[in-house]
XYZ file of C-alpha atoms in Angstrom:
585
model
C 0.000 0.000 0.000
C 2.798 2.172 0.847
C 4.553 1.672 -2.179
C 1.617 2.607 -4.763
C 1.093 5.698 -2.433
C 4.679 6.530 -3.160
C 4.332 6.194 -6.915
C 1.763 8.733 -6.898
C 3.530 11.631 -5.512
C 6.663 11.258 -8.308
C 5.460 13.388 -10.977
C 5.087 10.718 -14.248
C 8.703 11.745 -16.359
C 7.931 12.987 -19.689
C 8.757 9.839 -22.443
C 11.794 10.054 -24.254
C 12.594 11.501 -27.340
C 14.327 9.713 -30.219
C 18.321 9.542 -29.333
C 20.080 11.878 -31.606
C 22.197 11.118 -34.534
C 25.257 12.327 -34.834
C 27.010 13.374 -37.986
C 30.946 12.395 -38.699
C 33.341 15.559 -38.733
C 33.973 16.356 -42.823
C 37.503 15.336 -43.372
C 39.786 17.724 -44.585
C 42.835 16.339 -46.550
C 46.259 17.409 -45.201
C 49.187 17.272 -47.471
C 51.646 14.732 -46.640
C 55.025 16.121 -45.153
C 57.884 15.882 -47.848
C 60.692 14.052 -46.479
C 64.032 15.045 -47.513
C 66.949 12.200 -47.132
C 69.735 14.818 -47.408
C 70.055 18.209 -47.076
C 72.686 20.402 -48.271
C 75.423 21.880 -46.209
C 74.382 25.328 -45.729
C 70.966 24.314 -44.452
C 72.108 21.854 -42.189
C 74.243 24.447 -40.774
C 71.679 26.886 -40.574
C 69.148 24.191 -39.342
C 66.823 25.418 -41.294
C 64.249 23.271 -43.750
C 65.854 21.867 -46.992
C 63.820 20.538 -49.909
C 66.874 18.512 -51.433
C 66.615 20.070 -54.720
C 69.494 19.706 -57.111
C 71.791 21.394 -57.812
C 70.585 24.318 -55.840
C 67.826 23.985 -53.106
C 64.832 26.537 -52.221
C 66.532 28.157 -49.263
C 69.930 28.680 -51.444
C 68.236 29.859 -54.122
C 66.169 32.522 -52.548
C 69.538 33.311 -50.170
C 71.459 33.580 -53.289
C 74.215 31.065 -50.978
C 76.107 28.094 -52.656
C 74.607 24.972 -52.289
C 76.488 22.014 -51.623
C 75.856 18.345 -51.058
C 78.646 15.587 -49.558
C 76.114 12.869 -50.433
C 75.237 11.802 -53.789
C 71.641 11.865 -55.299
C 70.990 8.109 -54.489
C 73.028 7.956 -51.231
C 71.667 9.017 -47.872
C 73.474 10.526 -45.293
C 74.317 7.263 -43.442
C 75.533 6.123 -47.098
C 78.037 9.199 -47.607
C 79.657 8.799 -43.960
C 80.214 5.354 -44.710
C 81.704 5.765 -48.309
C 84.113 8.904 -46.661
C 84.953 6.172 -43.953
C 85.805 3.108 -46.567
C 88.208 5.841 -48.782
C 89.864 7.074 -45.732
C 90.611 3.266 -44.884
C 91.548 2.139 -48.192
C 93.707 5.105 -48.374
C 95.560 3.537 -45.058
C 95.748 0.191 -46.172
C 97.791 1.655 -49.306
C 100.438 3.786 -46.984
C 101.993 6.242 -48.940
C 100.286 5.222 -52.503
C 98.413 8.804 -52.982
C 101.742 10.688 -51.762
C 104.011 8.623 -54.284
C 101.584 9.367 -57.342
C 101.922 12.992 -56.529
C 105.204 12.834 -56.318
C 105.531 11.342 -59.843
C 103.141 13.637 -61.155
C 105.363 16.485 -59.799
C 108.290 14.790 -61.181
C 106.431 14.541 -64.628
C 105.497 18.088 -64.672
C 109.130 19.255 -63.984
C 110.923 16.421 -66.235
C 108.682 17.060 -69.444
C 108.979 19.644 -71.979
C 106.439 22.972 -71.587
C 104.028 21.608 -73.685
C 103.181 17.841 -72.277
C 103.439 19.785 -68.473
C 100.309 22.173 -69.810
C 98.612 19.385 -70.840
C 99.012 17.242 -67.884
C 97.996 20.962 -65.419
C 95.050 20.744 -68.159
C 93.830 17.609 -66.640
C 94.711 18.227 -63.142
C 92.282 21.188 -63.300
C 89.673 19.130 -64.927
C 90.094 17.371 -61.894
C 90.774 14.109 -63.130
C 92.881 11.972 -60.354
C 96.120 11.268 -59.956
C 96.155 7.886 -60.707
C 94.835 8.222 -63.608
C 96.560 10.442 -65.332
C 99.365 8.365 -64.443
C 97.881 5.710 -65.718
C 98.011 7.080 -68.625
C 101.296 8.275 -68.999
C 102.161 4.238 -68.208
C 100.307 3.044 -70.574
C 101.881 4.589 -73.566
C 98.703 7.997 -74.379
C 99.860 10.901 -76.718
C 102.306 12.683 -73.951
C 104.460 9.705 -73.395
C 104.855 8.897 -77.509
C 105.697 12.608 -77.889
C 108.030 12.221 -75.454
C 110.228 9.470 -76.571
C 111.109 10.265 -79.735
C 111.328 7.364 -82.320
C 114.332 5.475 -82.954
C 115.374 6.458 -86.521
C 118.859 4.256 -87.049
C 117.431 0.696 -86.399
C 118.042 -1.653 -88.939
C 117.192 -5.227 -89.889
C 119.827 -7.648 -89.544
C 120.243 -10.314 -91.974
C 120.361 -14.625 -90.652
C 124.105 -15.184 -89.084
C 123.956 -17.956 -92.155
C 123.446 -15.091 -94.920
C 125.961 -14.054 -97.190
C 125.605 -11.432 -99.692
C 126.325 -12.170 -103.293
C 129.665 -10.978 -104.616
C 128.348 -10.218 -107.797
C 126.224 -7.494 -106.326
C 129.075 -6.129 -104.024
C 130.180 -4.099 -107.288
C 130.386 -0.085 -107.864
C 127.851 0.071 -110.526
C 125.043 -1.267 -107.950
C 122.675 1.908 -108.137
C 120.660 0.637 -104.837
C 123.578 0.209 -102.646
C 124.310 3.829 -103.001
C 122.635 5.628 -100.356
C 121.641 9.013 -101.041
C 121.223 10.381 -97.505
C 124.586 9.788 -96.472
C 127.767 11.767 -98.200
C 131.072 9.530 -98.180
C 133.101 12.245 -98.679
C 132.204 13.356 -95.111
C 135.390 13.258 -92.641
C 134.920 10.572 -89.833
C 136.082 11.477 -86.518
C 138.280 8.689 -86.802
C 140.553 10.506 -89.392
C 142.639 11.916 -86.810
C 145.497 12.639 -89.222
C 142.477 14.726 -91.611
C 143.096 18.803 -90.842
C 139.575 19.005 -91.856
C 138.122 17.058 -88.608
C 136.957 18.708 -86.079
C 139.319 16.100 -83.688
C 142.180 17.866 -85.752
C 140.888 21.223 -85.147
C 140.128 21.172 -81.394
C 143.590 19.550 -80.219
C 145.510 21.923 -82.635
C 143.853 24.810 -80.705
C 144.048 22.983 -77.584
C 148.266 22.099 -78.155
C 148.427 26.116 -79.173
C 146.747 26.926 -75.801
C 149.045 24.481 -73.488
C 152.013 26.169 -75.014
C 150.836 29.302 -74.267
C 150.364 28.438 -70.746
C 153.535 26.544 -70.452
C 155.576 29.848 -70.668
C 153.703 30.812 -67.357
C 153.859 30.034 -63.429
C 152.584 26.543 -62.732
C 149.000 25.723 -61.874
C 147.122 23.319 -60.814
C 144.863 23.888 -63.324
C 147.565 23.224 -65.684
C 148.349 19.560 -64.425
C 144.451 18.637 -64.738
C 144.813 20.010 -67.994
C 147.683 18.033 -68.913
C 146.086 14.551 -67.275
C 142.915 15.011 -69.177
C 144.844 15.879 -72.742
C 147.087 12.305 -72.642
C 144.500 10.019 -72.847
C 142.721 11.819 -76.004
C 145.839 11.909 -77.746
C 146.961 8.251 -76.950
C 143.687 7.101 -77.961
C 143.282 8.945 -81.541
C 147.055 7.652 -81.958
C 148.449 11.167 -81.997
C 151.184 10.844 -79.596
C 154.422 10.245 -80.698
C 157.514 10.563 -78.631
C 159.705 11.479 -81.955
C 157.479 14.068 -82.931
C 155.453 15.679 -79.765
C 158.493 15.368 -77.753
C 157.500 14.597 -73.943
C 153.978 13.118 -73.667
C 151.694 15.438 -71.912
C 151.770 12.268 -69.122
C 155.377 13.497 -68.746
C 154.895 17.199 -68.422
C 152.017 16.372 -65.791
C 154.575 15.012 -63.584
C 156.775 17.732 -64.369
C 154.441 19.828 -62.682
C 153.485 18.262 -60.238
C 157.319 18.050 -58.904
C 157.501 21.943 -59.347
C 154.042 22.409 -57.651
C 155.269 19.970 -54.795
C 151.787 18.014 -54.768
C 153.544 14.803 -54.247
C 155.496 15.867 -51.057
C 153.983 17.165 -47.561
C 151.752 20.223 -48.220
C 153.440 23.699 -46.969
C 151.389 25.112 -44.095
C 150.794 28.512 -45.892
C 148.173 26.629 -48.252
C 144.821 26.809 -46.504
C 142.328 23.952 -46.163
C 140.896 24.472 -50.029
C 143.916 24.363 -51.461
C 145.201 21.580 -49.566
C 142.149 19.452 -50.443
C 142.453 20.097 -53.811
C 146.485 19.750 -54.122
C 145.951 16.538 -52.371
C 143.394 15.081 -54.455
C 144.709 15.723 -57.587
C 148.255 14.343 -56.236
C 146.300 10.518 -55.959
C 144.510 11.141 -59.450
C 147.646 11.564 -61.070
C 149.236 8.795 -59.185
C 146.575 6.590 -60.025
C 146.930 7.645 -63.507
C 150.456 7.608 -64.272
C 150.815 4.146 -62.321
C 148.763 2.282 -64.790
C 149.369 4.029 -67.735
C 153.602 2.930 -66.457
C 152.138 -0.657 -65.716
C 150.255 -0.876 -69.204
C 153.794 0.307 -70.969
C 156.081 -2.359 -68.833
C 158.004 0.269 -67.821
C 159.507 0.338 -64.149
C 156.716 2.435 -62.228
C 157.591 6.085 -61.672
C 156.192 6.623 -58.327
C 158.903 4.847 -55.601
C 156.286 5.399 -52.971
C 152.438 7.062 -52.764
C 151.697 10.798 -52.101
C 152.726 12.287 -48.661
C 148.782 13.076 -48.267
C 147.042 10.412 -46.890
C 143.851 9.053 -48.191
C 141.236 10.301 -45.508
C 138.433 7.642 -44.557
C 135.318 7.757 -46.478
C 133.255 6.831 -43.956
C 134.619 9.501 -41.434
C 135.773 12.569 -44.136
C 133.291 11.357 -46.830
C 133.599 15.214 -47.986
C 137.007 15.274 -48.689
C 135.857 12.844 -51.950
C 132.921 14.442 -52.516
C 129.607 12.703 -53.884
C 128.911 11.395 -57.205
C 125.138 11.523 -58.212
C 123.153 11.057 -61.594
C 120.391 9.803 -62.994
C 119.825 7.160 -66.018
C 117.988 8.421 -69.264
C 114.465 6.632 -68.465
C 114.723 6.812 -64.240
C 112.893 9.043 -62.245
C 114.906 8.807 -59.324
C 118.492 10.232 -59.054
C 121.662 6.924 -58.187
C 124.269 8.497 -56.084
C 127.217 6.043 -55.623
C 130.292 5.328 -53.316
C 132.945 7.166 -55.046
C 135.081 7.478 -51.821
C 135.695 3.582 -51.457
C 135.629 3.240 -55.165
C 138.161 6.050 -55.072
C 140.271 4.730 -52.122
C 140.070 0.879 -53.221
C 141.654 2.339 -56.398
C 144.557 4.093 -55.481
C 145.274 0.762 -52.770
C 145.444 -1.385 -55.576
C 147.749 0.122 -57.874
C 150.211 0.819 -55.156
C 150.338 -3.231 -55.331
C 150.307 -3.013 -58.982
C 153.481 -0.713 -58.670
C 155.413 -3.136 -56.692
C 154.709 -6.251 -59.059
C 155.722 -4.164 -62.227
C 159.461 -3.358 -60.390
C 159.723 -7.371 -60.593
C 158.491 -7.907 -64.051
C 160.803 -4.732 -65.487
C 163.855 -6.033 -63.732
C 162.807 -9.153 -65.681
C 162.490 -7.719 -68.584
C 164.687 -4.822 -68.826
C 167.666 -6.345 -66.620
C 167.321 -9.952 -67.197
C 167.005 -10.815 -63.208
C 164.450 -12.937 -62.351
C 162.748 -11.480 -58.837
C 162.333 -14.016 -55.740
C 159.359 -16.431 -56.120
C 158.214 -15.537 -51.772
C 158.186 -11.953 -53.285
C 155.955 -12.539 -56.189
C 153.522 -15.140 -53.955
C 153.479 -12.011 -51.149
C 151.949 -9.586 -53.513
C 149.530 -11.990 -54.748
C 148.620 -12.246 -51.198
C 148.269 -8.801 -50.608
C 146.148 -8.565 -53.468
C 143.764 -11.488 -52.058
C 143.632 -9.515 -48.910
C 142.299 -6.045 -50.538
C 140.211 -8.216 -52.450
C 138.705 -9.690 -49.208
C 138.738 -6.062 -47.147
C 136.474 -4.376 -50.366
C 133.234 -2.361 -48.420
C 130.120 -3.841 -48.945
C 129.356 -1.732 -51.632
C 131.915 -3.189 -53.753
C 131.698 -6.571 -52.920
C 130.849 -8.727 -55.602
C 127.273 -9.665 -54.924
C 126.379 -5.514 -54.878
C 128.473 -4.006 -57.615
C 125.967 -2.723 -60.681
C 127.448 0.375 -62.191
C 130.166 0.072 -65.085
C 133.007 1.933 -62.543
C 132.526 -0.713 -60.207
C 132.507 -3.307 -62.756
C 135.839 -2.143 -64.039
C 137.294 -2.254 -60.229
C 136.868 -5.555 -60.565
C 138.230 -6.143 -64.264
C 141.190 -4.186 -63.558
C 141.774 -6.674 -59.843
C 140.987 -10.056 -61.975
C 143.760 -8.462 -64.909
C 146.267 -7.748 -62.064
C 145.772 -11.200 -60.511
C 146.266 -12.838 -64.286
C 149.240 -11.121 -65.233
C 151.171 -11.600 -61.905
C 150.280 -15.546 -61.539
C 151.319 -15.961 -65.714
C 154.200 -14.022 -64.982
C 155.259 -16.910 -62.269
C 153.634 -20.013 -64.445
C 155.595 -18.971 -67.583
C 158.851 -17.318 -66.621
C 162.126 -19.545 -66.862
C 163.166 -21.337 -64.399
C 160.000 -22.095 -61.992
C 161.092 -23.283 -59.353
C 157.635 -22.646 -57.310
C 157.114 -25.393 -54.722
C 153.687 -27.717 -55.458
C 151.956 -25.993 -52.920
C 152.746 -22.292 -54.449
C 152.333 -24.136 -57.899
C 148.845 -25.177 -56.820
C 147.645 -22.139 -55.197
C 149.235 -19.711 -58.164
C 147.054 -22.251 -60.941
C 143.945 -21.718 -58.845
C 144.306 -18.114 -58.762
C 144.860 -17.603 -61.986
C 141.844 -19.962 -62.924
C 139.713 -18.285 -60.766
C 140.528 -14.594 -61.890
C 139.864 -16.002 -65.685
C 136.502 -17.290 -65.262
C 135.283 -14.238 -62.875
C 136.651 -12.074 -65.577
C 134.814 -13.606 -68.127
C 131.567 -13.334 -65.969
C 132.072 -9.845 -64.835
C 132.076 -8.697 -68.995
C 129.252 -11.070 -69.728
C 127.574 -9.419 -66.772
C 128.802 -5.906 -68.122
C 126.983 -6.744 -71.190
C 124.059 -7.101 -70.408
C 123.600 -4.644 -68.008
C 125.196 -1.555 -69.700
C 126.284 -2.851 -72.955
C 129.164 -2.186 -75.303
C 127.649 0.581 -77.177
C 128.661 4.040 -74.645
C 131.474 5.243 -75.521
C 134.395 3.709 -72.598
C 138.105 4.023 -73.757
C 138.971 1.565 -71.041
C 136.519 -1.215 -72.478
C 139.408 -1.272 -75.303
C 141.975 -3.495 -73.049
C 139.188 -5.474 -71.470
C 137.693 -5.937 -74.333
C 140.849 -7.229 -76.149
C 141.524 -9.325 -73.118
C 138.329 -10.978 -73.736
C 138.694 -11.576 -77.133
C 142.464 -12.829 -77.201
C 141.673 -15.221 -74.501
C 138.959 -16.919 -75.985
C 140.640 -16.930 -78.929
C 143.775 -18.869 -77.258
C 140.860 -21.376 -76.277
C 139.623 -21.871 -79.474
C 143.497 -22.982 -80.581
C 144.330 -25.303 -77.829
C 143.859 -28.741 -79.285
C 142.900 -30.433 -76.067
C 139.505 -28.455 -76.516
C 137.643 -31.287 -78.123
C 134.119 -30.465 -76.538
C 131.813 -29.112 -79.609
C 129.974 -27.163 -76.823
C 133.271 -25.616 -75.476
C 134.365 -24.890 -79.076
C 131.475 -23.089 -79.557
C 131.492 -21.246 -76.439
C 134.553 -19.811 -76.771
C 133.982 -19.004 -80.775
C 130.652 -16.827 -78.905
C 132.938 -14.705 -76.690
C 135.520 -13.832 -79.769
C 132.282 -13.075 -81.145
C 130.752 -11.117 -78.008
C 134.406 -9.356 -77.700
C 134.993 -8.835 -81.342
C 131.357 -7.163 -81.771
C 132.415 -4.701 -78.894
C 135.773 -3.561 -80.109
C 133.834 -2.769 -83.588
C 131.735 -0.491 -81.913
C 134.309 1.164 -80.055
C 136.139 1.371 -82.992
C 133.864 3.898 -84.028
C 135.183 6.386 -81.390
C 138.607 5.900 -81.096
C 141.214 5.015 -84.069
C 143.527 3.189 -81.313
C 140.176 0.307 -80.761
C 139.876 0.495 -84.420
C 143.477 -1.029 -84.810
C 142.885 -3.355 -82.270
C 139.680 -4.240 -84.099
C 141.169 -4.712 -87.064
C 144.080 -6.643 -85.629
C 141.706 -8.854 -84.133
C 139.385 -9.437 -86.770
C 142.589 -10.827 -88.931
C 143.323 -13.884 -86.888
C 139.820 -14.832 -86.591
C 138.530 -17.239 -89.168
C 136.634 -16.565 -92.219
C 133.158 -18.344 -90.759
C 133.588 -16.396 -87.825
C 134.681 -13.071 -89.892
C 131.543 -13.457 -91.929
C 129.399 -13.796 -89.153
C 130.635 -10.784 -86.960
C 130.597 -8.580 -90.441
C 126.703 -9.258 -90.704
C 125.781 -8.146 -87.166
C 128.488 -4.938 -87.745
C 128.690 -2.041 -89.672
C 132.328 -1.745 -90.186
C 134.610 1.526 -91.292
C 136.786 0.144 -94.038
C 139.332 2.142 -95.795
C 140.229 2.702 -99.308
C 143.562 2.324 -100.517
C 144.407 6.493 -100.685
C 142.923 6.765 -96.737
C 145.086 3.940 -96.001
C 148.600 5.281 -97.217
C 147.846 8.409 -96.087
C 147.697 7.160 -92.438
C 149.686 4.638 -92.446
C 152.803 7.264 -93.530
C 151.682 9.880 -90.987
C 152.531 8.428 -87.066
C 152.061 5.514 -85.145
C 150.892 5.007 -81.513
C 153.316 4.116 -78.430
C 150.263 2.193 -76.623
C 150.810 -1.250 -76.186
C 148.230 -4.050 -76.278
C 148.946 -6.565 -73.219
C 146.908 -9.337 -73.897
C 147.017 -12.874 -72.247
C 150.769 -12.380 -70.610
C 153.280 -9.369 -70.492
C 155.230 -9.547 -74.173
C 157.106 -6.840 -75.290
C 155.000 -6.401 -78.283
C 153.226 -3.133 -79.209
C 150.481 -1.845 -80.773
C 152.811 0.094 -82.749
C 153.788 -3.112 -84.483
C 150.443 -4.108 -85.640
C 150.085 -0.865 -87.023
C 153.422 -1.183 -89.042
C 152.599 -4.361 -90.024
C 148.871 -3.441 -91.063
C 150.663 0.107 -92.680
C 152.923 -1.995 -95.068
C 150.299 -4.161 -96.266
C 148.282 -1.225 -97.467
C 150.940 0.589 -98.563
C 151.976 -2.557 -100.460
C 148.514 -2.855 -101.664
């Protein structure tokens, strides 16, 4: 009852209406953020928004600022930093690659004429890299052809087995008449030809020296003199009868009057004591084997008062030699202060073993055998004491090889000079050890000019080649006419070093008349085969018969041509003998 009377006093609620719908919001499209992977270096800087356009962005453009990227259109930023990173490293892992190809591109721009160096700047500017326009330098482009020029005097050779017709070897042949050479022209060889310019330049030169002859005595003077006696003994012009003293004579002349050869006075200060001392050895050296090569008694009874410094501790007192090969980039210096002290050691041996073998010769007294087998010793132990630098396994350049040619002659001519003279009375045990030596210094020498060869060739012009050279040939020559040489292989062996040797002394016959003698000496007691085959490989000077008389009445040389053992037998004499068969002719 209570509960209905409760219902009525709540006022009945109104009903309710429907529920309202609700609409959806109208949807407004937004434009989608651009996203930029990289941005350039000025706006990332700033830190200001970058649309990524290239090559220029908004912001640049409207700044009016340069716009650069570090990344590249497909790379992001990640991507750059890590490409950077792998360059940097493989720039490590090659050391100093990038350093040495700019230092041959430096060296290319300063070695090259004006005109490749422009072009090679050209490219640098275009910024092409290093590498590659070294690359192309290697690899033979336009620069490097214009650069070594084209070798115009190369000429087919014809087979070793080749022989050309006689019947074509006549005057009247029109195509063996080459029109872009004149015959007429006078060859340096011609020494006796006014015309030459040889001729001209020593006549001047002779008119000069006895100019300065009627003055005070210089240094200068000697130098003079020591560089004038070996171009006159080699172009056979001169003659004791006619040029009176050689200029080897007058050299020591002065240096007697100059007092080089005796204790320095104090009043010369250090310059002139360096330089009077230096030149003293030169000429010592000098003289001494120019004495030894003319088996006459040596001049010098003991060395120069000024003592030969250490290299190692005065190494300024021989100063440096430094040069650099046609095709190297890089500049050879070399030990001239050992090579310059082993020399002047050696020959003061030299000088003792040529008193023994003049008293031989000149007085008929044989010297003491224990004397002799000393010497040979003492030349063993400055053969063993060489520096490292001119030890065998290390020598390369021609000087060095010739240090060794000249020890190896030494060593052949003392240990013949005990094997041959009369009345050996060498005990077995000397006997032994002087045949060893001597076998020994032949087959190094041998290997040293094979080595020479083909290192440096016979080609530059080397006045001393001429007596190693003849040494060569001579020797193998002695091989070919010892009968107990039955050995095909050793026959032909030894007819490949007359060959090797006889090839050499052609082509130094082109620059001095005195290797032209010898050249044509040698090429006389070589065989016809072997003749014909050296004549195919060589372009020979030959003389007609009015050349020939000419010369062969004008003067003969005083140099001697030692050979396989110390004869008294001359150069001279092969020229008188080669004079009167042309003048016979």
């Amino acid at each position: 009852m209570d509960q209905d009377n409760n219902r009525r006093i709540y006022r009945p609620l109104v009903s309710r209406d429907k529920a309202p719908v609700f609409a959806p919001p109208l949807r407004v499209n937004i434009p989608k953020r651009t996203v930029t992977s990289v941005a350039c270096e000025s706006c990332r800087r700033r830190k200001i928004k970058c649309n990524g356009l290239r090559p220029k962005c908004l912001a640049c453009t409207n700044r009016r600022a340069e716009c650069v990227y570090l990344a590249k259109p497909t790379e992001t930023r990640i991507s750059a930093i890590k490409r950077k990173h792998d360059e940097l490293q493989r720039q490590l892992e090659d050391g100093g690659s990038s350093e040495s190809d700019l230092q041959q591109l430096f060296e290319a721009i300063r070695d090259r004429d004006e005109k490749d160096a422009m072009t090679i700047m050209r490219r640098i500017r275009a910024g092409e890299d290093p590498s590659t326009i070294l690359r192309h330098l290697r690899a033979g482009d336009l620069l490097l052809q214009l650069h070594l020029a084209p070798e115009t005097r190369f000429r087919h050779s014809f087979p070793p087995t080749f022989r050309m017709p006689k019947r074509l070897q006549v005057p009247d042949n029109v195509y063996f008449h080459s029109l872009s050479f004149c015959p007429d022209t006078t060859s340096r060889l011609e020494y006796w030809n006014p015309e030459s310019l040889r001729y001209r330049f020593l006549a001047e030169s002779r008119r000069l020296w006895e100019l300065e002859m009627e003055k005070e005595p210089r240094i200068t003077t000697l130098q003079a003199a020591m560089v004038l006696n070996p171009v006159y003994n080699m172009s056979s012009m001169e003659t004791q009868a006619s040029q009176g003293l050689s200029f080897g004579a007058q050299a020591l002349a002065l240096s007697h009057k100059l007092g080089i050869l005796e204790s320095l006075p104090a009043k010369l200060d250090q310059r002139q004591r360096h330089v009077y001392g230096y030149t003293a050895w030169c000429l010592y050296y000098w003289i001494s084997i120019q004495y030894y090569t003319y088996v006459k008694p040596p001049h010098f009874r003991q060395p120069p008062q000024t003592p030969l410094p250490d290299p190692g501790k005065s190494p300024q007192w021989y100063e440096g030699v430094t040069y650099r090969y046609p095709r190297s980039r890089t500049v050879s210096s070399q030990d001239f202060g050992n090579l310059f002290k082993a020399r002047c050691e050696m020959v003061q041996i030299a000088n003792q073993v040529s008193v023994g073998m003049c008293q031989s010769k000149n007085e008929g007294k044989l010297p003491p055998s224990e004397g002799l087998l000393g010497l040979l010793d003492r030349y063993q132990q400055w053969f063993s004491k060489l520096p490292p630098s001119l030890q065998p396994a290390h020598i390369v350049y021609p000087v060095e090889l010739q240090l060794h040619l000249q020890y190896h002659t030494f060593v052949m001519n003392l240990c013949e000079f005990l094997v041959s003279r009369d009345g050996n009375t060498l005990a077995p045990e000397a006997n032994k050890k002087v045949h060893h030596a001597l076998s020994q210094s032949r087959d190094s020498f041998v290997s040293i000019m094979l080595l020479f060869y083909l290192r440096h060739g016979y080609d530059m012009q080397d006045r001393i080649m001429t007596q190693y050279l003849s040494i060569l040939a001579y020797m193998s020559l002695k091989q070919l006419g010892d009968r107990s040489l039955t050995s095909q292989e050793d026959v032909e062996e030894s007819r490949g070093l007359v060959y090797l040797a006889a090839k050499g002394l052609s082509v130094q016959g082109g620059y001095y008349y005195l290797t032209y003698l010898v050249s044509l000496a040698l090429q006389k007691e070589m065989s016809p085969d072997d003749l014909a085959v050296l004549q195919q490989s060589t372009v020979g000077r030959k003389e007609d018969s009015s050349t020939g008389i000419i010369r062969a009445r004008h003067e003969e040389t005083q140099d001697p041509i030692h050979i396989i053992s110390i004869k008294d037998r001359r150069l001279g004499d092969l020229v008188k003998e080669y004079s009167a068969m042309r003048i016979q002719n």
